[in-house]
PDB file of C-alpha atoms in Angstrom:
ATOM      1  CA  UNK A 130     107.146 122.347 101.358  1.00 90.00           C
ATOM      2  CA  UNK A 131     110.133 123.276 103.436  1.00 93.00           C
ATOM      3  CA  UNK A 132     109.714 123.834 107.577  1.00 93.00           C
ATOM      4  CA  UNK A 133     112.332 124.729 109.848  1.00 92.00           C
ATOM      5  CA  UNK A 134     112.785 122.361 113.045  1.00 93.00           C
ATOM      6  CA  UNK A 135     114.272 123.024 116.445  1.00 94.00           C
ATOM      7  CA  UNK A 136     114.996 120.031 118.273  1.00 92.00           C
ATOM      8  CA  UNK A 137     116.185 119.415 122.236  1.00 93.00           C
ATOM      9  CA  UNK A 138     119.238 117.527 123.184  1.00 91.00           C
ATOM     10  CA  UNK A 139     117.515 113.656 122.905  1.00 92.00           C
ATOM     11  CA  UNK A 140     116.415 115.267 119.626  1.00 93.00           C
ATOM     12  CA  UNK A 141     112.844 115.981 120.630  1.00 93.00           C
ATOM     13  CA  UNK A 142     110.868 118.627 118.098  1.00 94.00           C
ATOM     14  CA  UNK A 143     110.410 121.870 120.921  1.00 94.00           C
ATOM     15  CA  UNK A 144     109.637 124.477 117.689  1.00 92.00           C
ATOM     16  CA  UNK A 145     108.578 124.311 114.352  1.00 92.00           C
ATOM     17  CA  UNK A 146     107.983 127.108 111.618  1.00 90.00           C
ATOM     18  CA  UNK A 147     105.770 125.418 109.301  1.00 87.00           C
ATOM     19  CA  UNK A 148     104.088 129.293 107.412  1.00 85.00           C
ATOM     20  CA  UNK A 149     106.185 129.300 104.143  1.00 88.00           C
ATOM     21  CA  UNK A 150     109.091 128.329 102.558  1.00 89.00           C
ATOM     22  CA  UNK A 151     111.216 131.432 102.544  1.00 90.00           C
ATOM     23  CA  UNK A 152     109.904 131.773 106.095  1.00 90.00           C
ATOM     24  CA  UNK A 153     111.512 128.529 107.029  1.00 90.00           C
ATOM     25  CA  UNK A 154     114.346 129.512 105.291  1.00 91.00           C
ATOM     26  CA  UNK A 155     115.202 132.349 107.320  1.00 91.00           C
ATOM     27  CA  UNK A 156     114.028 130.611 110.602  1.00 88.00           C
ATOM     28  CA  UNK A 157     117.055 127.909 109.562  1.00 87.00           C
ATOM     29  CA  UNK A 158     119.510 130.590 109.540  1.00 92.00           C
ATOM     30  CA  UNK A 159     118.967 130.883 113.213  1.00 92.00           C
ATOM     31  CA  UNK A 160     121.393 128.320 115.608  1.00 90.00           C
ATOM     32  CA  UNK A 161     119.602 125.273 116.468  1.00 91.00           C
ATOM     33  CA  UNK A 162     117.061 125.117 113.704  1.00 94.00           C
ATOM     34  CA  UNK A 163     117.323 123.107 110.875  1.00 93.00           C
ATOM     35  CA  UNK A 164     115.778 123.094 107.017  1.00 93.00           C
ATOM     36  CA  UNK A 165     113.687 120.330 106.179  1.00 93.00           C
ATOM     37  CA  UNK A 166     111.174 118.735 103.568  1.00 92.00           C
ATOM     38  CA  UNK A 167     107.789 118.456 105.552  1.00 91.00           C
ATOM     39  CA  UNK A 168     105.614 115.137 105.494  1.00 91.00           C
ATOM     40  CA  UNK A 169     101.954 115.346 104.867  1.00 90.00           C
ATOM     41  CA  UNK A 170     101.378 113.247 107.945  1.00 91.00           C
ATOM     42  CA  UNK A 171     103.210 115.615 110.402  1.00 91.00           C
ATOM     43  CA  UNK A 172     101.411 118.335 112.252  1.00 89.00           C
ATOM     44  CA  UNK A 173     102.057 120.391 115.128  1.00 90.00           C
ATOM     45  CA  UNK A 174      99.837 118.941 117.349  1.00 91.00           C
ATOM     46  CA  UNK A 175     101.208 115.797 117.438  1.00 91.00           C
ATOM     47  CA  UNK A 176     105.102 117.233 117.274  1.00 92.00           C
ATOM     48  CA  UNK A 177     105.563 114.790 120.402  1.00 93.00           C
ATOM     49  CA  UNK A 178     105.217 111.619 118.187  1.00 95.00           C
ATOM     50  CA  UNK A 179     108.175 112.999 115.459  1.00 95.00           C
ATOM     51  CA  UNK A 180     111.789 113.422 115.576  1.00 94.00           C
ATOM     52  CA  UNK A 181     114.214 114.305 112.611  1.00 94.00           C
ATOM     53  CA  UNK A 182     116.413 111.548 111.322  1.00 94.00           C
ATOM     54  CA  UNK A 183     120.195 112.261 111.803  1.00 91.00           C
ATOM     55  CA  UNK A 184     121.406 110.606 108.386  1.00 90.00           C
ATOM     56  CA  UNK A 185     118.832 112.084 105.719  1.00 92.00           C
ATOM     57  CA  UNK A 186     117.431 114.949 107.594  1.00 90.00           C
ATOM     58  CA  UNK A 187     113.786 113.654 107.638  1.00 92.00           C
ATOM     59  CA  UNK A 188     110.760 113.714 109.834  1.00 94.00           C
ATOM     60  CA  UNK A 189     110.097 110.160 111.062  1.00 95.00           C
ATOM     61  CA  UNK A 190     108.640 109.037 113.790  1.00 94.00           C
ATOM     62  CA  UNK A 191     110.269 108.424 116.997  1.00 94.00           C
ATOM     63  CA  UNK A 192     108.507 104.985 117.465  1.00 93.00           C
ATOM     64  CA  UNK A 193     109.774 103.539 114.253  1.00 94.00           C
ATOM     65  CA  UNK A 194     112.209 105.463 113.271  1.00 92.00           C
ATOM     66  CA  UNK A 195     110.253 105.293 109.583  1.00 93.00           C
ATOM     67  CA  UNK A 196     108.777 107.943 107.560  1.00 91.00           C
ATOM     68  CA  UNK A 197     104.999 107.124 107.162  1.00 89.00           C
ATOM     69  CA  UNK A 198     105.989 105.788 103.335  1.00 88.00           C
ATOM     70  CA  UNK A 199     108.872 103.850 105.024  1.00 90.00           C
ATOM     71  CA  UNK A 200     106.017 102.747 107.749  1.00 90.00           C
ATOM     72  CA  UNK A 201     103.771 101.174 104.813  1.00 88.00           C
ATOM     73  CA  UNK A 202     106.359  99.835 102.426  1.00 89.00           C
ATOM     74  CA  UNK A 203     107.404  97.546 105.614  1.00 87.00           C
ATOM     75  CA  UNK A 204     104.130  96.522 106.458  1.00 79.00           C
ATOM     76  CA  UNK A 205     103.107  95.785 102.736  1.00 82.00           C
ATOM     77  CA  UNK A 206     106.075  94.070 103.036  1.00 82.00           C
ATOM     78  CA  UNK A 207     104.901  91.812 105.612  1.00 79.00           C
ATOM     79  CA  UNK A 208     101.847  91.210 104.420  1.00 78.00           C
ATOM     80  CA  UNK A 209     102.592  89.749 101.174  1.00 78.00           C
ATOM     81  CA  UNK A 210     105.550  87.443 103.387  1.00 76.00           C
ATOM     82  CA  UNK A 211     102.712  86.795 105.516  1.00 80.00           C
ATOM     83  CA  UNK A 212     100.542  85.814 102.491  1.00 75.00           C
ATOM     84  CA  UNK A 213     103.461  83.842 101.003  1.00 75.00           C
ATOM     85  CA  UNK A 214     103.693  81.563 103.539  1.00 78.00           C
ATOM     86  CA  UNK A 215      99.699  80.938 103.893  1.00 78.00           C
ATOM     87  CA  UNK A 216      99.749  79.961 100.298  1.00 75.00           C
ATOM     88  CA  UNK A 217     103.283  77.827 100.632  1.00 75.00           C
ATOM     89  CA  UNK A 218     101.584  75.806 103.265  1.00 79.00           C
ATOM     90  CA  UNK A 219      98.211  75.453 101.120  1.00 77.00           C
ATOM     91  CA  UNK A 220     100.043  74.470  98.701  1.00 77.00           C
ATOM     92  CA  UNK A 221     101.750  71.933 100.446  1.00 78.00           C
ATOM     93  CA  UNK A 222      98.457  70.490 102.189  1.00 76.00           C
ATOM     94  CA  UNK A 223      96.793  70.554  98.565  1.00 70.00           C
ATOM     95  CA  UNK A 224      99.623  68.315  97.457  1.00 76.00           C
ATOM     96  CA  UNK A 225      99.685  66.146 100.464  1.00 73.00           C
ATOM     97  CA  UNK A 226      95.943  65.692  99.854  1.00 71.00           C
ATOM     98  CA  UNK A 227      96.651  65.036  96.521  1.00 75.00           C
ATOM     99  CA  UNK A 228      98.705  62.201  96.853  1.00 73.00           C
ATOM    100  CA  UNK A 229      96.596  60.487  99.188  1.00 72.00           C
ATOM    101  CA  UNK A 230      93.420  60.351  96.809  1.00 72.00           C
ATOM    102  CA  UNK A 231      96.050  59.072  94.562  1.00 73.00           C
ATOM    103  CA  UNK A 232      97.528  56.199  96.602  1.00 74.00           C
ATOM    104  CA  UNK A 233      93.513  55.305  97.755  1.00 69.00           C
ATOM    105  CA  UNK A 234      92.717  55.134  93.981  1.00 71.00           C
ATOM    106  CA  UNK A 235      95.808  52.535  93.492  1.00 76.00           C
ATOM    107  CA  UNK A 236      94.990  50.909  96.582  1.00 71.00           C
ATOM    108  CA  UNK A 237      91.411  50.421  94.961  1.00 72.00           C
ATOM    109  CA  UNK A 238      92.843  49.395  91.817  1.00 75.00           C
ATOM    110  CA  UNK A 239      94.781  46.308  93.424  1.00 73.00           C
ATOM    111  CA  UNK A 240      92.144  45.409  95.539  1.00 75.00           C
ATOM    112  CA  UNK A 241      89.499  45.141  92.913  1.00 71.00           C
ATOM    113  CA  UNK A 242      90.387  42.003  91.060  1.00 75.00           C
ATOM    114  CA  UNK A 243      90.956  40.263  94.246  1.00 73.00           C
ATOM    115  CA  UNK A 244      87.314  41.105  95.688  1.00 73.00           C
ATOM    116  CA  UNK A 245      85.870  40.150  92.173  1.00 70.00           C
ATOM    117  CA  UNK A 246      87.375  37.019  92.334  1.00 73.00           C
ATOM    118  CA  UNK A 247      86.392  36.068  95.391  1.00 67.00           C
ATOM    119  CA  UNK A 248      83.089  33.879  94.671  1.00 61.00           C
ATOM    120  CA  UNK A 249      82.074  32.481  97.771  1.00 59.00           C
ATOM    121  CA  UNK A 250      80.188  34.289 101.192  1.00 58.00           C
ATOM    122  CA  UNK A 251      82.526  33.599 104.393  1.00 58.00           C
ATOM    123  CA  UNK A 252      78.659  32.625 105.441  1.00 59.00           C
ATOM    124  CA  UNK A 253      78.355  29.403 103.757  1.00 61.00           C
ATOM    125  CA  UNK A 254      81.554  27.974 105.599  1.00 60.00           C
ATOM    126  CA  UNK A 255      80.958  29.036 109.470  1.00 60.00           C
ATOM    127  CA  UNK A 256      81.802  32.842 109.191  1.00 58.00           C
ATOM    128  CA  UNK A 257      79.576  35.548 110.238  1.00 62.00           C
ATOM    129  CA  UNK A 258      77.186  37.922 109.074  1.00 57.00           C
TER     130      UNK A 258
END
């Protein structure tokens, strides 16, 4: 659905004509409003939140600068960086845990012969218990 937009010098929405299409239309012709595709997300009530981007003509809001589509394709975007890096680093610990069982095991495996051939009690010759 087309709406026609009015918008102040720092490019604040002051009117919109949001009734129909050809009603838009007309309202365009008029100086200072412009033609543009509506978002689902913008109403009236909140007007104060939206501007109208210079290059592509389309509501975004003035915090981001983003369409509501742009808004979640950034943060989905995030997230799975976000959740990237989480499994990067569990990765990495699995790994580093990984090799340490390993080197215990070999560590185990030299060891062994030398404590089975070790017959005698460090009792019998003055040690302790």
């Amino acid at each position: 659905m087309k709406i026609s937009i009015k918008l102040d010098a720092d490019r604040n929405i002051i009117g919109v004509n949001n009734t129909n299409d050809s009603a838009a239309e007309a309202q365009s012709k008029i100086k200072g409003w412009s033609l543009i595709e509506s978002n689902p997300a913008f109403s009236i009530e909140n007007k104060e939140l939206w501007t109208v981007r210079e290059s592509d003509n389309a509501l975004v809001h003035i915090s981001t600068g983003m369409t509501p589509d742009e808004e979640k394709t950034q943060a989905d975007a995030l997230l799975g960086k976000t959740v990237g890096e989480a499994l990067a680093k569990a990765q990495t610990t699995d790994t580093k845990a990984e090799n340490a069982v390993n080197s215990a095991a070999q560590l185990g495996k030299l060891i062994a012969p030398l404590l089975a051939t070790q017959t005698t009690s460090n009792t019998e010759d003055g040690g302790t218990k």
